PDB file of C-alpha atoms in Angstrom:
ATOM      1  CA  MET A   4     -59.010  19.686  46.072  1.00  0.00           C
ATOM      2  CA  VAL A   5     -58.738  18.133  42.647  1.00  0.00           C
ATOM      3  CA  PRO A   6     -55.793  15.741  42.463  1.00  0.00           C
ATOM      4  CA  GLU A   7     -52.899  16.586  40.155  1.00  0.00           C
ATOM      5  CA  THR A   8     -52.684  14.620  36.935  1.00  0.00           C
ATOM      6  CA  LEU A   9     -49.632  12.721  35.788  1.00  0.00           C
ATOM      7  CA  PHE A  10     -48.939  15.215  32.989  1.00  0.00           C
ATOM      8  CA  GLY A  11     -47.479  18.551  34.056  1.00  0.00           C
ATOM      9  CA  ASP A  12     -48.699  20.459  31.010  1.00  0.00           C
ATOM     10  CA  VAL A  13     -52.256  19.125  30.970  1.00  0.00           C
ATOM     11  CA  GLU A  14     -55.072  21.584  31.484  1.00  0.00           C
ATOM     12  CA  HIS A  15     -56.579  20.639  34.829  1.00  0.00           C
ATOM     13  CA  PHE A  16     -60.184  21.689  34.460  1.00  0.00           C
ATOM     14  CA  SER A  17     -62.966  21.128  31.997  1.00  0.00           C
ATOM     15  CA  THR A  18     -64.398  24.165  30.252  1.00  0.00           C
ATOM     16  CA  SER A  19     -67.943  22.658  30.383  1.00  0.00           C
ATOM     17  CA  ARG A  20     -70.608  23.889  32.758  1.00  0.00           C
ATOM     18  CA  ARG A  21     -71.000  22.391  36.183  1.00  0.00           C
ATOM     19  CA  LEU A  22     -73.511  19.625  36.549  1.00  0.00           C
ATOM     20  CA  ALA A  23     -77.063  20.421  37.521  1.00  0.00           C
ATOM     21  CA  GLY A  24     -77.571  20.855  41.228  1.00  0.00           C
ATOM     22  CA  GLY A  25     -74.407  22.908  41.748  1.00  0.00           C
ATOM     23  CA  GLY A  26     -71.728  22.422  44.329  1.00  0.00           C
ATOM     24  CA  GLU A  27     -69.705  19.928  42.329  1.00  0.00           C
ATOM     25  CA  LYS A  28     -66.175  20.877  41.492  1.00  0.00           C
ATOM     26  CA  PRO A  29     -65.211  20.958  37.812  1.00  0.00           C
ATOM     27  CA  ARG A  30     -63.597  17.730  36.712  1.00  0.00           C
ATOM     28  CA  PRO A  31     -60.078  17.449  35.260  1.00  0.00           C
ATOM     29  CA  LEU A  32     -60.066  17.686  31.480  1.00  0.00           C
ATOM     30  CA  TRP A  33     -58.257  14.373  31.159  1.00  0.00           C
ATOM     31  CA  PHE A  34     -61.043  12.764  33.200  1.00  0.00           C
ATOM     32  CA  VAL A  35     -63.762  14.244  30.991  1.00  0.00           C
ATOM     33  CA  THR A  36     -62.162  13.276  27.667  1.00  0.00           C
ATOM     34  CA  GLY A  37     -60.287  10.201  28.754  1.00  0.00           C
ATOM     35  CA  VAL A  38     -57.131  11.455  26.998  1.00  0.00           C
ATOM     36  CA  PRO A  39     -54.668  13.996  28.445  1.00  0.00           C
ATOM     37  CA  ARG A  40     -54.323  17.208  26.465  1.00  0.00           C
ATOM     38  CA  ALA A  41     -50.602  16.568  25.873  1.00  0.00           C
ATOM     39  CA  THR A  42     -51.440  13.247  24.289  1.00  0.00           C
ATOM     40  CA  ARG A  43     -54.376  14.535  22.250  1.00  0.00           C
ATOM     41  CA  MET A  44     -52.280  17.312  20.685  1.00  0.00           C
ATOM     42  CA  ALA A  45     -49.293  15.100  19.936  1.00  0.00           C
ATOM     43  CA  ALA A  46     -49.179  13.952  16.328  1.00  0.00           C
ATOM     44  CA  PRO A  47     -46.357  12.564  14.229  1.00  0.00           C
ATOM     45  CA  PRO A  48     -44.658  15.148  11.981  1.00  0.00           C
ATOM     46  CA  THR A  49     -45.819  15.270   8.398  1.00  0.00           C
ATOM     47  CA  THR A  50     -43.469  14.470   5.537  1.00  0.00           C
ATOM     48  CA  ALA A  51     -43.295  18.159   4.677  1.00  0.00           C
ATOM     49  CA  GLN A  52     -42.281  19.009   8.241  1.00  0.00           C
ATOM     50  CA  LYS A  53     -39.576  16.348   8.235  1.00  0.00           C
ATOM     51  CA  LEU A  54     -38.123  17.551   4.941  1.00  0.00           C
ATOM     52  CA  ALA A  55     -38.243  21.187   6.058  1.00  0.00           C
ATOM     53  CA  ALA A  56     -36.407  20.229   9.247  1.00  0.00           C
ATOM     54  CA  GLU A  57     -33.700  18.413   7.281  1.00  0.00           C
ATOM     55  CA  PHE A  58     -33.405  21.366   4.891  1.00  0.00           C
ATOM     56  CA  LEU A  59     -32.941  23.868   7.710  1.00  0.00           C
ATOM     57  CA  GLY A  60     -30.693  21.643   9.813  1.00  0.00           C
ATOM     58  CA  THR A  61     -28.320  20.949   6.930  1.00  0.00           C
ATOM     59  CA  GLY A  62     -28.386  24.607   5.957  1.00  0.00           C
ATOM     60  CA  PHE A  63     -27.364  25.594   9.479  1.00  0.00           C
ATOM     61  CA  LEU A  64     -24.582  23.009   9.435  1.00  0.00           C
ATOM     62  CA  VAL A  65     -23.087  24.291   6.176  1.00  0.00           C
ATOM     63  CA  PHE A  66     -23.512  27.971   6.949  1.00  0.00           C
ATOM     64  CA  ILE A  67     -21.804  27.738  10.341  1.00  0.00           C
ATOM     65  CA  GLY A  68     -19.482  24.783   9.784  1.00  0.00           C
ATOM     66  CA  ALA A  69     -18.234  25.362   6.246  1.00  0.00           C
ATOM     67  CA  GLY A  70     -18.690  29.091   6.843  1.00  0.00           C
ATOM     68  CA  SER A  71     -16.257  28.999   9.748  1.00  0.00           C
ATOM     69  CA  ALA A  72     -13.642  27.485   7.428  1.00  0.00           C
ATOM     70  CA  ALA A  73     -14.295  30.181   4.832  1.00  0.00           C
ATOM     71  CA  ALA A  74     -14.216  32.917   7.472  1.00  0.00           C
ATOM     72  CA  THR A  75     -10.876  31.618   8.731  1.00  0.00           C
ATOM     73  CA  GLY A  76      -9.523  31.827   5.187  1.00  0.00           C
ATOM     74  CA  VAL A  77     -10.838  35.359   4.752  1.00  0.00           C
ATOM     75  CA  ILE A  78      -9.174  36.506   7.978  1.00  0.00           C
ATOM     76  CA  ALA A  79      -5.924  34.739   7.127  1.00  0.00           C
ATOM     77  CA  ALA A  80      -5.836  36.444   3.720  1.00  0.00           C
ATOM     78  CA  GLY A  81      -5.860  39.802   5.455  1.00  0.00           C
ATOM     79  CA  THR A  82      -3.501  39.046   8.313  1.00  0.00           C
ATOM     80  CA  LYS A  83      -1.170  36.701   6.402  1.00  0.00           C
ATOM     81  CA  ALA A  84      -1.146  34.508   9.505  1.00  0.00           C
ATOM     82  CA  PRO A  85      -0.298  30.839   8.859  1.00  0.00           C
ATOM     83  CA  PHE A  86      -2.975  28.220   9.427  1.00  0.00           C
ATOM     84  CA  SER A  87      -2.388  26.425  12.720  1.00  0.00           C
ATOM     85  CA  MET A  88      -4.022  24.072  15.185  1.00  0.00           C
ATOM     86  CA  ALA A  89      -5.743  27.075  16.757  1.00  0.00           C
ATOM     87  CA  GLU A  90      -7.676  27.799  13.573  1.00  0.00           C
ATOM     88  CA  LEU A  91      -8.434  24.117  13.066  1.00  0.00           C
ATOM     89  CA  GLY A  92      -9.740  23.905  16.619  1.00  0.00           C
ATOM     90  CA  VAL A  93     -12.065  26.865  16.109  1.00  0.00           C
ATOM     91  CA  ILE A  94     -13.462  25.342  12.911  1.00  0.00           C
ATOM     92  CA  SER A  95     -13.976  22.000  14.641  1.00  0.00           C
ATOM     93  CA  PHE A  96     -15.688  23.701  17.561  1.00  0.00           C
ATOM     94  CA  ALA A  97     -18.011  25.596  15.204  1.00  0.00           C
ATOM     95  CA  PHE A  98     -19.055  22.309  13.596  1.00  0.00           C
ATOM     96  CA  MET A  99     -19.625  20.764  17.000  1.00  0.00           C
ATOM     97  CA  LEU A 100     -21.790  23.591  18.286  1.00  0.00           C
ATOM     98  CA  VAL A 101     -23.993  23.877  15.215  1.00  0.00           C
ATOM     99  CA  ILE A 102     -24.544  20.107  15.135  1.00  0.00           C
ATOM    100  CA  VAL A 103     -25.492  20.034  18.811  1.00  0.00           C
ATOM    101  CA  GLY A 104     -27.930  22.910  18.337  1.00  0.00           C
ATOM    102  CA  ALA A 105     -29.444  21.575  15.118  1.00  0.00           C
ATOM    103  CA  VAL A 106     -29.935  18.028  16.389  1.00  0.00           C
ATOM    104  CA  TYR A 107     -31.528  19.231  19.619  1.00  0.00           C
ATOM    105  CA  ALA A 108     -33.816  21.488  17.555  1.00  0.00           C
ATOM    106  CA  ILE A 109     -35.001  19.050  14.882  1.00  0.00           C
ATOM    107  CA  GLY A 110     -34.125  15.596  16.190  1.00  0.00           C
ATOM    108  CA  HIS A 111     -37.662  15.039  17.438  1.00  0.00           C
ATOM    109  CA  ILE A 112     -39.101  16.121  14.085  1.00  0.00           C
ATOM    110  CA  SER A 113     -37.042  14.417  11.398  1.00  0.00           C
ATOM    111  CA  GLY A 114     -34.478  12.442  13.383  1.00  0.00           C
ATOM    112  CA  GLY A 115     -31.848  15.115  12.761  1.00  0.00           C
ATOM    113  CA  HIS A 116     -29.892  13.213  10.121  1.00  0.00           C
ATOM    114  CA  ILE A 117     -28.567  16.334   8.281  1.00  0.00           C
ATOM    115  CA  ASN A 118     -26.204  14.002   6.443  1.00  0.00           C
ATOM    116  CA  PRO A 119     -26.997  11.689   3.497  1.00  0.00           C
ATOM    117  CA  ALA A 120     -24.494   9.150   4.835  1.00  0.00           C
ATOM    118  CA  VAL A 121     -26.484   8.888   8.071  1.00  0.00           C
ATOM    119  CA  THR A 122     -29.772   8.512   6.187  1.00  0.00           C
ATOM    120  CA  LEU A 123     -28.332   5.789   3.965  1.00  0.00           C
ATOM    121  CA  SER A 124     -26.770   3.880   6.844  1.00  0.00           C
ATOM    122  CA  LEU A 125     -30.063   3.875   8.759  1.00  0.00           C
ATOM    123  CA  ALA A 126     -31.906   2.600   5.685  1.00  0.00           C
ATOM    124  CA  VAL A 127     -29.358  -0.130   5.020  1.00  0.00           C
ATOM    125  CA  SER A 128     -29.632  -1.230   8.649  1.00  0.00           C
ATOM    126  CA  GLY A 129     -33.412  -1.397   8.408  1.00  0.00           C
ATOM    127  CA  LYS A 130     -34.013   1.487  10.807  1.00  0.00           C
ATOM    128  CA  PHE A 131     -35.319   3.956   8.229  1.00  0.00           C
ATOM    129  CA  SER A 132     -37.714   3.589   5.335  1.00  0.00           C
ATOM    130  CA  TRP A 133     -36.098   3.390   1.895  1.00  0.00           C
ATOM    131  CA  ARG A 134     -39.114   5.233   0.557  1.00  0.00           C
ATOM    132  CA  GLU A 135     -38.105   8.340   2.509  1.00  0.00           C
ATOM    133  CA  VAL A 136     -34.434   8.320   1.496  1.00  0.00           C
ATOM    134  CA  PRO A 137     -34.792  10.294  -1.794  1.00  0.00           C
ATOM    135  CA  GLY A 138     -36.780  13.039  -0.091  1.00  0.00           C
ATOM    136  CA  TYR A 139     -34.300  13.321   2.764  1.00  0.00           C
ATOM    137  CA  TRP A 140     -31.368  13.436   0.356  1.00  0.00           C
ATOM    138  CA  ALA A 141     -33.025  16.135  -1.745  1.00  0.00           C
ATOM    139  CA  ALA A 142     -33.841  18.227   1.335  1.00  0.00           C
ATOM    140  CA  GLN A 143     -30.331  17.833   2.726  1.00  0.00           C
ATOM    141  CA  LEU A 144     -28.672  18.807  -0.553  1.00  0.00           C
ATOM    142  CA  ALA A 145     -30.985  21.788  -1.039  1.00  0.00           C
ATOM    143  CA  GLY A 146     -30.296  22.915   2.510  1.00  0.00           C
ATOM    144  CA  ALA A 147     -26.555  22.568   1.975  1.00  0.00           C
ATOM    145  CA  VAL A 148     -26.711  24.692  -1.175  1.00  0.00           C
ATOM    146  CA  ALA A 149     -28.752  27.337   0.650  1.00  0.00           C
ATOM    147  CA  GLY A 150     -26.320  27.337   3.562  1.00  0.00           C
ATOM    148  CA  ALA A 151     -23.356  27.687   1.210  1.00  0.00           C
ATOM    149  CA  ALA A 152     -25.066  30.554  -0.601  1.00  0.00           C
ATOM    150  CA  ALA A 153     -25.540  32.273   2.761  1.00  0.00           C
ATOM    151  CA  ILE A 154     -21.759  32.127   3.286  1.00  0.00           C
ATOM    152  CA  TYR A 155     -21.224  34.227   0.153  1.00  0.00           C
ATOM    153  CA  LEU A 156     -23.947  36.630   1.221  1.00  0.00           C
ATOM    154  CA  THR A 157     -22.294  37.063   4.610  1.00  0.00           C
ATOM    155  CA  LEU A 158     -18.592  37.182   3.746  1.00  0.00           C
ATOM    156  CA  GLY A 159     -18.786  38.567   0.231  1.00  0.00           C
ATOM    157  CA  ARG A 160     -18.310  36.852  -3.102  1.00  0.00           C
ATOM    158  CA  LEU A 161     -14.685  37.712  -3.804  1.00  0.00           C
ATOM    159  CA  ALA A 162     -13.449  37.053  -0.285  1.00  0.00           C
ATOM    160  CA  THR A 163     -15.298  33.746  -0.089  1.00  0.00           C
ATOM    161  CA  ILE A 164     -13.955  32.531  -3.435  1.00  0.00           C
ATOM    162  CA  ALA A 165     -10.432  33.496  -2.398  1.00  0.00           C
ATOM    163  CA  ALA A 166     -10.890  31.481   0.797  1.00  0.00           C
ATOM    164  CA  GLY A 167     -12.133  28.435  -1.094  1.00  0.00           C
ATOM    165  CA  GLY A 168     -15.798  28.802  -0.174  1.00  0.00           C
ATOM    166  CA  GLY A 169     -15.535  26.257   2.603  1.00  0.00           C
ATOM    167  CA  VAL A 170     -14.877  23.453   0.106  1.00  0.00           C
ATOM    168  CA  THR A 171     -12.881  20.522   1.432  1.00  0.00           C
ATOM    169  CA  ALA A 172     -10.026  19.241  -0.737  1.00  0.00           C
ATOM    170  CA  TYR A 173      -6.871  17.185  -0.536  1.00  0.00           C
ATOM    171  CA  ASN A 174      -3.489  17.957  -2.030  1.00  0.00           C
ATOM    172  CA  PRO A 175      -3.080  15.703  -5.099  1.00  0.00           C
ATOM    173  CA  ALA A 176       0.671  16.260  -4.996  1.00  0.00           C
ATOM    174  CA  THR A 177       0.975  14.450  -1.683  1.00  0.00           C
ATOM    175  CA  MET A 178      -2.143  12.286  -1.546  1.00  0.00           C
ATOM    176  CA  GLY A 179      -3.709   9.915  -4.036  1.00  0.00           C
ATOM    177  CA  PHE A 180      -7.389   9.405  -4.792  1.00  0.00           C
ATOM    178  CA  GLY A 181      -7.613   6.065  -3.027  1.00  0.00           C
ATOM    179  CA  ARG A 182      -5.956   7.250   0.154  1.00  0.00           C
ATOM    180  CA  ALA A 183      -8.247  10.280   0.343  1.00  0.00           C
ATOM    181  CA  LEU A 184     -11.288   8.041  -0.150  1.00  0.00           C
ATOM    182  CA  VAL A 185     -10.194   5.741   2.674  1.00  0.00           C
ATOM    183  CA  ILE A 186      -9.523   8.668   5.024  1.00  0.00           C
ATOM    184  CA  GLU A 187     -12.989  10.139   4.398  1.00  0.00           C
ATOM    185  CA  ALA A 188     -14.528   6.700   4.840  1.00  0.00           C
ATOM    186  CA  LEU A 189     -12.712   6.268   8.155  1.00  0.00           C
ATOM    187  CA  GLY A 190     -13.952   9.602   9.495  1.00  0.00           C
ATOM    188  CA  THR A 191     -17.547   8.935   8.428  1.00  0.00           C
ATOM    189  CA  PHE A 192     -17.340   5.392   9.811  1.00  0.00           C
ATOM    190  CA  MET A 193     -16.535   6.774  13.253  1.00  0.00           C
ATOM    191  CA  LEU A 194     -19.297   9.377  13.050  1.00  0.00           C
ATOM    192  CA  VAL A 195     -22.039   6.920  12.093  1.00  0.00           C
ATOM    193  CA  PHE A 196     -20.804   4.280  14.530  1.00  0.00           C
ATOM    194  CA  VAL A 197     -21.198   6.767  17.385  1.00  0.00           C
ATOM    195  CA  ILE A 198     -24.602   7.903  16.108  1.00  0.00           C
ATOM    196  CA  PHE A 199     -25.912   4.343  16.093  1.00  0.00           C
ATOM    197  CA  GLY A 200     -24.601   3.808  19.595  1.00  0.00           C
ATOM    198  CA  VAL A 201     -26.120   6.909  21.158  1.00  0.00           C
ATOM    199  CA  ILE A 202     -29.561   6.522  19.590  1.00  0.00           C
ATOM    200  CA  ASP A 203     -29.958   2.986  20.882  1.00  0.00           C
ATOM    201  CA  HIS A 204     -32.601   2.802  23.616  1.00  0.00           C
ATOM    202  CA  ARG A 205     -30.025   1.445  26.074  1.00  0.00           C
ATOM    203  CA  ALA A 206     -27.803   4.517  25.786  1.00  0.00           C
ATOM    204  CA  VAL A 207     -27.816   7.284  28.382  1.00  0.00           C
ATOM    205  CA  PRO A 208     -30.842   9.420  27.385  1.00  0.00           C
ATOM    206  CA  GLY A 209     -30.533  13.054  26.384  1.00  0.00           C
ATOM    207  CA  TRP A 210     -26.864  13.041  25.385  1.00  0.00           C
ATOM    208  CA  ALA A 211     -27.076  12.066  21.714  1.00  0.00           C
ATOM    209  CA  PRO A 212     -26.587  15.573  20.252  1.00  0.00           C
ATOM    210  CA  MET A 213     -23.612  16.259  22.512  1.00  0.00           C
ATOM    211  CA  ALA A 214     -21.983  12.930  21.668  1.00  0.00           C
ATOM    212  CA  ILE A 215     -22.501  13.432  17.935  1.00  0.00           C
ATOM    213  CA  GLY A 216     -21.087  16.951  18.049  1.00  0.00           C
ATOM    214  CA  ALA A 217     -18.134  15.732  20.083  1.00  0.00           C
ATOM    215  CA  ILE A 218     -17.189  12.973  17.642  1.00  0.00           C
ATOM    216  CA  VAL A 219     -17.392  15.437  14.740  1.00  0.00           C
ATOM    217  CA  PHE A 220     -15.054  17.770  16.627  1.00  0.00           C
ATOM    218  CA  ALA A 221     -12.601  14.929  17.252  1.00  0.00           C
ATOM    219  CA  VAL A 222     -12.686  13.622  13.674  1.00  0.00           C
ATOM    220  CA  ILE A 223     -12.061  17.048  12.141  1.00  0.00           C
ATOM    221  CA  ILE A 224      -9.008  17.608  14.344  1.00  0.00           C
ATOM    222  CA  VAL A 225      -7.287  14.558  12.816  1.00  0.00           C
ATOM    223  CA  VAL A 226      -8.865  14.179   9.374  1.00  0.00           C
ATOM    224  CA  GLY A 227      -9.090  17.898   8.625  1.00  0.00           C
ATOM    225  CA  PRO A 228      -5.406  18.402   7.750  1.00  0.00           C
ATOM    226  CA  ALA A 229      -5.571  15.470   5.313  1.00  0.00           C
ATOM    227  CA  THR A 230      -8.844  15.882   3.381  1.00  0.00           C
ATOM    228  CA  GLY A 231     -10.683  18.721   5.078  1.00  0.00           C
ATOM    229  CA  ALA A 232     -12.976  16.197   6.801  1.00  0.00           C
ATOM    230  CA  ALA A 233     -16.183  16.599   4.837  1.00  0.00           C
ATOM    231  CA  ILE A 234     -17.661  13.360   6.323  1.00  0.00           C
ATOM    232  CA  ASN A 235     -20.973  14.525   4.840  1.00  0.00           C
ATOM    233  CA  PRO A 236     -21.806  14.383   1.107  1.00  0.00           C
ATOM    234  CA  ALA A 237     -24.368  17.202   1.317  1.00  0.00           C
ATOM    235  CA  ARG A 238     -21.964  19.517   3.167  1.00  0.00           C
ATOM    236  CA  TYR A 239     -19.347  18.792   0.501  1.00  0.00           C
ATOM    237  CA  LEU A 240     -21.571  19.194  -2.572  1.00  0.00           C
ATOM    238  CA  GLY A 241     -23.317  22.312  -1.290  1.00  0.00           C
ATOM    239  CA  ALA A 242     -20.006  24.130  -0.931  1.00  0.00           C
ATOM    240  CA  VAL A 243     -18.747  22.774  -4.282  1.00  0.00           C
ATOM    241  CA  PHE A 244     -21.835  23.850  -6.227  1.00  0.00           C
ATOM    242  CA  MET A 245     -21.757  27.363  -4.792  1.00  0.00           C
ATOM    243  CA  LEU A 246     -18.026  27.759  -5.411  1.00  0.00           C
ATOM    244  CA  LYS A 247     -18.573  26.796  -9.040  1.00  0.00           C
ATOM    245  CA  ALA A 248     -21.633  29.040  -9.368  1.00  0.00           C
ATOM    246  CA  PHE A 249     -19.653  32.060  -8.187  1.00  0.00           C
ATOM    247  CA  GLY A 250     -16.710  31.413 -10.488  1.00  0.00           C
ATOM    248  CA  GLY A 251     -14.333  29.527  -8.226  1.00  0.00           C
ATOM    249  CA  ASN A 252     -12.093  26.657  -9.238  1.00  0.00           C
ATOM    250  CA  VAL A 253     -13.498  23.205  -8.430  1.00  0.00           C
ATOM    251  CA  LEU A 254     -11.404  20.032  -8.529  1.00  0.00           C
ATOM    252  CA  TRP A 255     -14.066  17.753 -10.018  1.00  0.00           C
ATOM    253  CA  SER A 256     -11.722  14.774 -10.049  1.00  0.00           C
ATOM    254  CA  GLN A 257     -11.849  14.732  -6.251  1.00  0.00           C
ATOM    255  CA  VAL A 258     -15.658  14.596  -5.994  1.00  0.00           C
ATOM    256  CA  PRO A 259     -15.962  10.766  -6.210  1.00  0.00           C
ATOM    257  CA  ALA A 260     -13.480  10.300  -3.385  1.00  0.00           C
ATOM    258  CA  TYR A 261     -15.687  12.297  -1.035  1.00  0.00           C
ATOM    259  CA  LEU A 262     -19.015  10.865  -2.181  1.00  0.00           C
ATOM    260  CA  ILE A 263     -17.931   7.213  -2.254  1.00  0.00           C
ATOM    261  CA  GLY A 264     -15.821   7.507   0.874  1.00  0.00           C
ATOM    262  CA  ASP A 265     -18.493   9.222   2.956  1.00  0.00           C
ATOM    263  CA  LEU A 266     -21.398   7.001   1.872  1.00  0.00           C
ATOM    264  CA  ALA A 267     -19.447   3.741   2.104  1.00  0.00           C
ATOM    265  CA  GLY A 268     -17.868   4.696   5.421  1.00  0.00           C
ATOM    266  CA  GLY A 269     -21.259   5.593   6.864  1.00  0.00           C
ATOM    267  CA  VAL A 270     -22.836   2.306   5.829  1.00  0.00           C
ATOM    268  CA  LEU A 271     -19.915   0.318   7.230  1.00  0.00           C
ATOM    269  CA  GLY A 272     -20.080   2.265  10.483  1.00  0.00           C
ATOM    270  CA  GLY A 273     -23.775   1.504  10.904  1.00  0.00           C
ATOM    271  CA  LEU A 274     -23.343  -2.171  10.092  1.00  0.00           C
ATOM    272  CA  ALA A 275     -20.357  -2.456  12.422  1.00  0.00           C
ATOM    273  CA  TRP A 276     -22.339  -1.096  15.346  1.00  0.00           C
ATOM    274  CA  ALA A 277     -25.311  -3.323  14.518  1.00  0.00           C
ATOM    275  CA  GLY A 278     -22.984  -6.298  14.537  1.00  0.00           C
ATOM    276  CA  ILE A 279     -21.496  -5.678  17.973  1.00  0.00           C
ATOM    277  CA  GLY A 280     -24.184  -3.632  19.665  1.00  0.00           C
ATOM    278  CA  ARG A 281     -27.325  -5.638  19.105  1.00  0.00           C
ATOM    279  CA  VAL A 282     -27.280  -8.063  21.997  1.00  0.00           C
ATOM    280  CA  ARG A 283     -30.956  -8.969  21.919  1.00  0.00           C
ATOM    281  CA  ALA A 284     -33.610  -9.192  19.264  1.00  0.00           C
ATOM    282  CA  ASP A 285     -35.785  -6.376  20.585  1.00  0.00           C
ATOM    283  CA  ALA A 286     -33.050  -3.707  20.502  1.00  0.00           C
ATOM    284  CA  SER A 287     -34.676  -0.518  19.221  1.00  0.00           C
ATOM    285  CA  PHE A 288     -33.612   2.871  18.015  1.00  0.00           C
ATOM    286  CA  THR A 289     -35.003   6.271  18.798  1.00  0.00           C
ATOM    287  CA  SER A 290     -34.619   9.664  17.188  1.00  0.00           C
ATOM    288  CA  LEU A 291     -31.553  11.802  17.798  1.00  0.00           C
ATOM    289  CA  ALA A 292     -33.557  14.013  20.147  1.00  0.00           C
ATOM    290  CA  PRO A 293     -33.227  13.713  23.933  1.00  0.00           C
ATOM    291  CA  ALA A 294     -35.448  10.935  25.238  1.00  0.00           C
ATOM    292  CA  GLU A 295     -38.716  12.018  26.829  1.00  0.00           C
ATOM    293  CA  PRO A 296     -39.209  10.993  30.453  1.00  0.00           C
ATOM    294  CA  VAL A 297     -41.600   8.116  30.967  1.00  0.00           C
ATOM    295  CA  PRO A 298     -44.668   9.288  32.942  1.00  0.00           C
ATOM    296  CA  SER A 299     -44.938   7.765  36.392  1.00  0.00           C
ATOM    297  CA  THR A 300     -47.808   5.346  36.973  1.00  0.00           C
ATOM    298  CA  GLU A 301     -47.950   6.131  40.674  1.00  0.00           C
ATOM    299  CA  THR A 302     -51.353   7.447  41.734  1.00  0.00           C
ATOM    300  CA  VAL A 303     -51.304  10.874  43.344  1.00  0.00           C
ATOM    301  CA  PRO A 304     -53.300  10.861  46.586  1.00  0.00           C
ATOM    302  CA  GLU A 305     -56.434  12.977  46.821  1.00  0.00           C
ATOM    303  CA  GLY A 306     -55.808  16.395  48.263  1.00  0.00           C
ATOM    304  CA  THR A 307     -52.133  16.632  47.386  1.00  0.00           C
ATOM    305  CA  SER A 308     -50.441  19.030  44.976  1.00  0.00           C
TER     306      SER A 308
END
């Protein structure tokens, strides 16, 4: 019997003819080529694939996350029910679930940033190429706009505008520009700090998407009542652009608070983790996808399966 290889998805037998003389069993494909099929077919994603992944991931985030806020507003307009912690919890949970799903789906392709603040913080910390930042930002913003447009398609233009289109905002009568900026920075700081921690190679493998979704859920519960908890410049701008395009009222004076707060908070969160988490020089980062198991080097005895 031909021994099993160390790769479960490797084709076991060569497709070539048997050797002259007959009687010899076909050899494993990895033995013939010297490289397992799984390894031969694995190739790093192209730039186009990475950007497409970021576009789709951010689009999913805005459509489900910001869309859940808009849908809550649409329902409330019909029922006249006051906004409560129950509605806030549902919105937070929607954000958590879509982030978990999106990061699991594209983390191994693009890293699953789906947030310009995350991309910037990784670049500032030296864990992502500055050359790729503009492309990632463009893909994330385009995806956010597409996701916001899908909200209007799904809920209807008039209802979505009446519900604010999923745009985050703070009440200028009770909160100043500077305070709103600091609150957004604090929320994004926590998000990026957790992201840096869970993608470190010493972290428990496979749990990064769940941890990231969980911290987003927690941040929205507290920051949401104050600023809406954008904690993502693309998510914020995508909803703003679509609200303006469909005739809604946009508070442009608030835009800098969200952009500066989210980007600065993200960078500070990444640097803070790097300062306390890097305990040795060879500390490395991985993608946001679950870590792949390391193949065993143990030799499988002849005749076993």
